[in-house]
GROMACS .gro file of N, CA and C in nm:
model
  261
    1MET      N    1   9.297   9.769  10.847
    1MET     CA    2   9.417   9.724  10.761
    1MET      C    3   9.496   9.716  10.867
    2PRO      N    4   9.615   9.582  10.865
    2PRO     CA    5   9.707   9.592  10.971
    2PRO      C    6   9.811   9.723  10.992
    3GLU      N    7   9.844   9.751  11.123
    3GLU     CA    8   9.966   9.809  11.131
    3GLU      C    9  10.075   9.741  11.143
    4THR      N   10  10.179   9.804  11.102
    4THR     CA   11  10.322   9.760  11.169
    4THR      C   12  10.404   9.851  11.210
    5ARG      N   13  10.491   9.811  11.313
    5ARG     CA   14  10.598   9.897  11.356
    5ARG      C   15  10.741   9.859  11.362
    6PHE      N   16  10.855   9.922  11.364
    6PHE     CA   17  10.968   9.927  11.352
    6PHE      C   18  11.042   9.935  11.467
    7THR      N   19  11.148   9.839  11.514
    7THR     CA   20  11.220   9.857  11.609
    7THR      C   21  11.374   9.886  11.569
    8LYS      N   22  11.451   9.974  11.663
    8LYS     CA   23  11.594   9.985  11.619
    8LYS      C   24  11.673   9.865  11.613
    9ASP      N   25  11.640   9.746  11.634
    9ASP     CA   26  11.714   9.642  11.589
    9ASP      C   27  11.677   9.581  11.423
   10HIS      N   28  11.592   9.674  11.387
   10HIS     CA   29  11.532   9.628  11.243
   10HIS      C   30  11.456   9.456  11.279
   11GLU      N   31  11.355   9.483  11.315
   11GLU     CA   32  11.250   9.417  11.306
   11GLU      C   33  11.157   9.461  11.277
   12TRP      N   34  11.022   9.452  11.292
   12TRP     CA   35  10.905   9.466  11.250
   12TRP      C   36  10.795   9.378  11.345
   13VAL      N   37  10.682   9.445  11.345
   13VAL     CA   38  10.605   9.364  11.397
   13VAL      C   39  10.469   9.415  11.365
   14ARG      N   40  10.391   9.307  11.294
   14ARG     CA   41  10.246   9.391  11.225
   14ARG      C   42  10.135   9.265  11.328
   15ARG      N   43  10.066   9.441  11.351
   15ARG     CA   44   9.926   9.365  11.410
   15ARG      C   45   9.826   9.357  11.368
   16ASP      N   46   9.764   9.230  11.358
   16ASP     CA   47   9.618   9.239  11.281
   16ASP      C   48   9.506   9.186  11.363
   17GLY      N   49   9.410   9.215  11.436
   17GLY     CA   50   9.344   9.214  11.543
   17GLY      C   51   9.414   9.185  11.669
   18ALA      N   52   9.420   9.049  11.703
   18ALA     CA   53   9.475   9.034  11.805
   18ALA      C   54   9.615   8.906  11.805
   19ILE      N   55   9.618   8.951  11.643
   19ILE     CA   56   9.767   8.799  11.629
   19ILE      C   57   9.893   8.964  11.606
   20PHE      N   58   9.962   8.911  11.634
   20PHE     CA   59  10.127   8.971  11.591
   20PHE      C   60  10.244   8.909  11.493
   21THR      N   61  10.273   8.964  11.383
   21THR     CA   62  10.338   8.868  11.313
   21THR      C   63  10.455   8.932  11.330
   22VAL      N   64  10.573   8.887  11.360
   22VAL     CA   65  10.771   8.945  11.333
   22VAL      C   66  10.794   8.885  11.256
   23GLY      N   67  10.852   8.976  11.205
   23GLY     CA   68  11.037   8.960  11.078
   23GLY      C   69  11.133   9.036  11.086
   24ILE      N   70  11.192   9.041  10.987
   24ILE     CA   71  11.322   9.109  10.998
   24ILE      C   72  11.264   9.248  10.880
   25THR      N   73  11.369   9.340  10.884
   25THR     CA   74  11.320   9.418  10.786
   25THR      C   75  11.392   9.417  10.662
   26ASN      N   76  11.340   9.477  10.542
   26ASN     CA   77  11.469   9.444  10.440
   26ASN      C   78  11.623   9.560  10.460
   27HIS      N   79  11.614   9.592  10.519
   27HIS     CA   80  11.722   9.669  10.548
   27HIS      C   81  11.870   9.515  10.610
   28ALA      N   82  11.782   9.541  10.684
   28ALA     CA   83  11.815   9.366  10.768
   28ALA      C   84  11.901   9.279  10.666
   29GLN      N   85  11.784   9.257  10.601
   29GLN     CA   86  11.790   9.156  10.502
   29GLN      C   87  11.937   9.168  10.414
   30ALA      N   88  11.921   9.308  10.324
   30ALA     CA   89  11.992   9.323  10.270
   30ALA      C   90  12.154   9.350  10.322
   31ALA      N   91  12.122   9.393  10.432
   31ALA     CA   92  12.307   9.409  10.538
   31ALA      C   93  12.364   9.227  10.585
   32LEU      N   94  12.240   9.140  10.564
   32LEU     CA   95  12.307   9.020  10.595
   32LEU      C   96  12.368   8.952  10.471
   33GLY      N   97  12.291   8.994  10.376
   33GLY     CA   98  12.305   8.880  10.236
   33GLY      C   99  12.192   8.768  10.240
   34ASP      N  100  12.290   8.642  10.151
   34ASP     CA  101  12.217   8.532  10.141
   34ASP      C  102  12.158   8.456  10.247
   35LEU      N  103  12.080   8.473  10.312
   35LEU     CA  104  12.049   8.349  10.418
   35LEU      C  105  12.058   8.201  10.388
   36VAL      N  106  12.142   8.169  10.474
   36VAL     CA  107  12.168   8.004  10.476
   36VAL      C  108  12.086   7.917  10.585
   37PHE      N  109  12.032   7.987  10.684
   37PHE     CA  110  11.985   7.907  10.779
   37PHE      C  111  11.931   8.003  10.874
   38ILE      N  112  11.828   7.918  10.919
   38ILE     CA  113  11.717   7.990  11.032
   38ILE      C  114  11.673   7.948  11.135
   39GLU      N  115  11.719   7.976  11.247
   39GLU     CA  116  11.656   7.891  11.385
   39GLU      C  117  11.501   7.985  11.405
   40LEU      N  118  11.402   7.846  11.446
   40LEU     CA  119  11.270   7.943  11.515
   40LEU      C  120  11.246   7.889  11.598
   41PRO      N  121  11.189   7.971  11.663
   41PRO     CA  122  11.148   7.926  11.832
   41PRO      C  123  10.981   7.798  11.792
   42GLU      N  124  10.986   7.745  11.919
   42GLU     CA  125  10.893   7.665  11.868
   42GLU      C  126  10.761   7.711  11.932
   43PRO      N  127  10.661   7.663  11.832
   43PRO     CA  128  10.505   7.718  11.909
   43PRO      C  129  10.462   7.697  12.057
   44GLY      N  130  10.416   7.793  12.118
   44GLY     CA  131  10.389   7.748  12.266
   44GLY      C  132  10.520   7.857  12.353
   45ARG      N  133  10.648   7.873  12.305
   45ARG     CA  134  10.738   7.939  12.361
   45ARG      C  135  10.635   8.012  12.422
   46SER      N  136  10.685   8.109  12.540
   46SER     CA  137  10.644   8.235  12.592
   46SER      C  138  10.820   8.320  12.585
   47VAL      N  139  10.794   8.439  12.538
   47VAL     CA  140  10.959   8.517  12.536
   47VAL      C  141  10.847   8.692  12.582
   48GLU      N  142  10.965   8.708  12.590
   48GLU     CA  143  10.964   8.825  12.672
   48GLU      C  144  11.026   8.949  12.579
   49ALA      N  145  10.982   9.043  12.597
   49ALA     CA  146  11.054   9.204  12.500
   49ALA      C  147  11.191   9.189  12.539
   50GLY      N  148  11.244   9.178  12.406
   50GLY     CA  149  11.378   9.186  12.381
   50GLY      C  150  11.489   9.081  12.384
   51GLU      N  151  11.435   8.951  12.406
   51GLU     CA  152  11.457   8.844  12.449
   51GLU      C  153  11.502   8.762  12.301
   52ALA      N  154  11.652   8.724  12.269
   52ALA     CA  155  11.682   8.647  12.156
   52ALA      C  156  11.593   8.546  12.148
   53CYS      N  157  11.503   8.549  12.046
   53CYS     CA  158  11.404   8.417  12.028
   53CYS      C  159  11.402   8.355  11.892
   54ALA      N  160  11.495   8.402  11.791
   54ALA     CA  161  11.547   8.289  11.659
   54ALA      C  162  11.642   8.379  11.613
   55VAL      N  163  11.691   8.298  11.545
   55VAL     CA  164  11.849   8.311  11.495
   55VAL      C  165  11.875   8.319  11.340
   56VAL      N  166  11.959   8.392  11.259
   56VAL     CA  167  11.996   8.438  11.088
   56VAL      C  168  12.089   8.451  11.109
   57GLU      N  169  12.135   8.344  10.983
   57GLU     CA  170  12.235   8.337  10.956
   57GLU      C  171  12.265   8.331  10.798
   58SER      N  172  12.358   8.419  10.753
   58SER     CA  173  12.384   8.421  10.623
   58SER      C  174  12.491   8.405  10.585
   59VAL      N  175  12.583   8.421  10.507
   59VAL     CA  176  12.722   8.367  10.437
   59VAL      C  177  12.843   8.428  10.526
   60LYS      N  178  12.741   8.565  10.530
   60LYS     CA  179  12.831   8.674  10.604
   60LYS      C  180  12.815   8.668  10.762
   61ALA      N  181  12.735   8.643  10.834
   61ALA     CA  182  12.739   8.639  11.000
   61ALA      C  183  12.593   8.612  11.015
   62ALA      N  184  12.621   8.559  11.110
   62ALA     CA  185  12.457   8.549  11.203
   62ALA      C  186  12.408   8.612  11.334
   63SER      N  187  12.263   8.620  11.335
   63SER     CA  188  12.249   8.712  11.387
   63SER      C  189  12.094   8.703  11.449
   64ASP      N  190  12.146   8.735  11.617
   64ASP     CA  191  11.966   8.718  11.685
   64ASP      C  192  11.852   8.778  11.639
   65VAL      N  193  11.759   8.762  11.624
   65VAL     CA  194  11.625   8.829  11.616
   65VAL      C  195  11.536   8.842  11.715
   66PHE      N  196  11.501   8.980  11.782
   66PHE     CA  197  11.454   8.974  11.937
   66PHE      C  198  11.323   8.981  11.906
   67ALA      N  199  11.251   8.947  12.021
   67ALA     CA  200  11.109   8.923  12.026
   67ALA      C  201  11.077   9.121  12.078
   68PRO      N  202  11.017   9.173  11.981
   68PRO     CA  203  10.973   9.304  12.001
   68PRO      C  204  10.870   9.316  12.100
   69MET      N  205  10.810   9.228  12.155
   69MET     CA  206  10.716   9.210  12.285
   69MET      C  207  10.758   9.095  12.300
   70SER      N  208  10.643   9.088  12.426
   70SER     CA  209  10.647   8.997  12.537
   70SER      C  210  10.487   8.896  12.498
   71GLY      N  211  10.527   8.766  12.472
   71GLY     CA  212  10.385   8.717  12.415
   71GLY      C  213  10.426   8.573  12.405
   72THR      N  214  10.314   8.506  12.345
   72THR     CA  215  10.384   8.337  12.309
   72THR      C  216  10.320   8.297  12.184
   73ILE      N  217  10.442   8.222  12.127
   73ILE     CA  218  10.417   8.227  11.969
   73ILE      C  219  10.347   8.103  11.933
   74ALA      N  220  10.284   8.130  11.854
   74ALA     CA  221  10.113   8.110  11.800
   74ALA      C  222  10.177   7.982  11.732
   75ALA      N  223  10.244   8.034  11.587
   75ALA     CA  224  10.276   7.952  11.441
   75ALA      C  225  10.387   7.997  11.453
   76VAL      N  226  10.503   7.960  11.322
   76VAL     CA  227  10.597   7.984  11.285
   76VAL      C  228  10.584   7.955  11.134
   77ASN      N  229  10.658   8.029  11.067
   77ASN     CA  230  10.653   7.992  10.882
   77ASN      C  231  10.744   7.864  10.856
   78GLY      N  232  10.737   7.727  10.895
   78GLY     CA  233  10.834   7.638  10.894
   78GLY      C  234  10.876   7.684  10.703
   79ALA      N  235  10.784   7.699  10.633
   79ALA     CA  236  10.882   7.672  10.494
   79ALA      C  237  11.008   7.831  10.480
   80ILE      N  238  11.041   7.870  10.559
   80ILE     CA  239  11.151   7.970  10.574
   80ILE      C  240  11.238   7.879  10.637
   81ILE      N  241  11.237   7.784  10.717
   81ILE     CA  242  11.334   7.677  10.771
   81ILE      C  243  11.408   7.613  10.653
   82GLU      N  244  11.320   7.577  10.578
   82GLU     CA  245  11.339   7.472  10.470
   82GLU      C  246  11.422   7.517  10.381
   83ASP      N  247  11.356   7.676  10.340
   83ASP     CA  248  11.462   7.766  10.246
   83ASP      C  249  11.422   7.908  10.283
   84PRO      N  250  11.548   7.940  10.342
   84PRO     CA  251  11.587   8.047  10.416
   84PRO      C  252  11.605   8.165  10.260
   85ALA      N  253  11.596   8.154  10.173
   85ALA     CA  254  11.542   8.258  10.073
   85ALA      C  255  11.455   8.317  10.059
   86LEU      N  256  11.312   8.230  10.135
   86LEU     CA  257  11.198   8.320  10.119
   86LEU      C  258  11.207   8.470  10.186
   87VAL      N  259  11.279   8.444  10.298
   87VAL     CA  260  11.317   8.588  10.343
   87VAL      C  261  11.324   8.663  10.278
   0.00000   0.00000   0.00000
């Protein structure tokens, strides 16, 4: 079963074998309100732990999403770029 951990900045990371999936917590989503824009990193990009690697923008504010660990982006969920409400 995948293991999920949470950061102090309201991101989560879920490990499933050698693959790690990252997202924002329900608390962060609720605090932001309705999302209107999402900017994700390009697959193949290397990120360092603590680096801003994505942006989520709502009607209230824009917020960086920080990489909870160092690594290389293997894939992104392109559907949320087209429809941020899916987050």
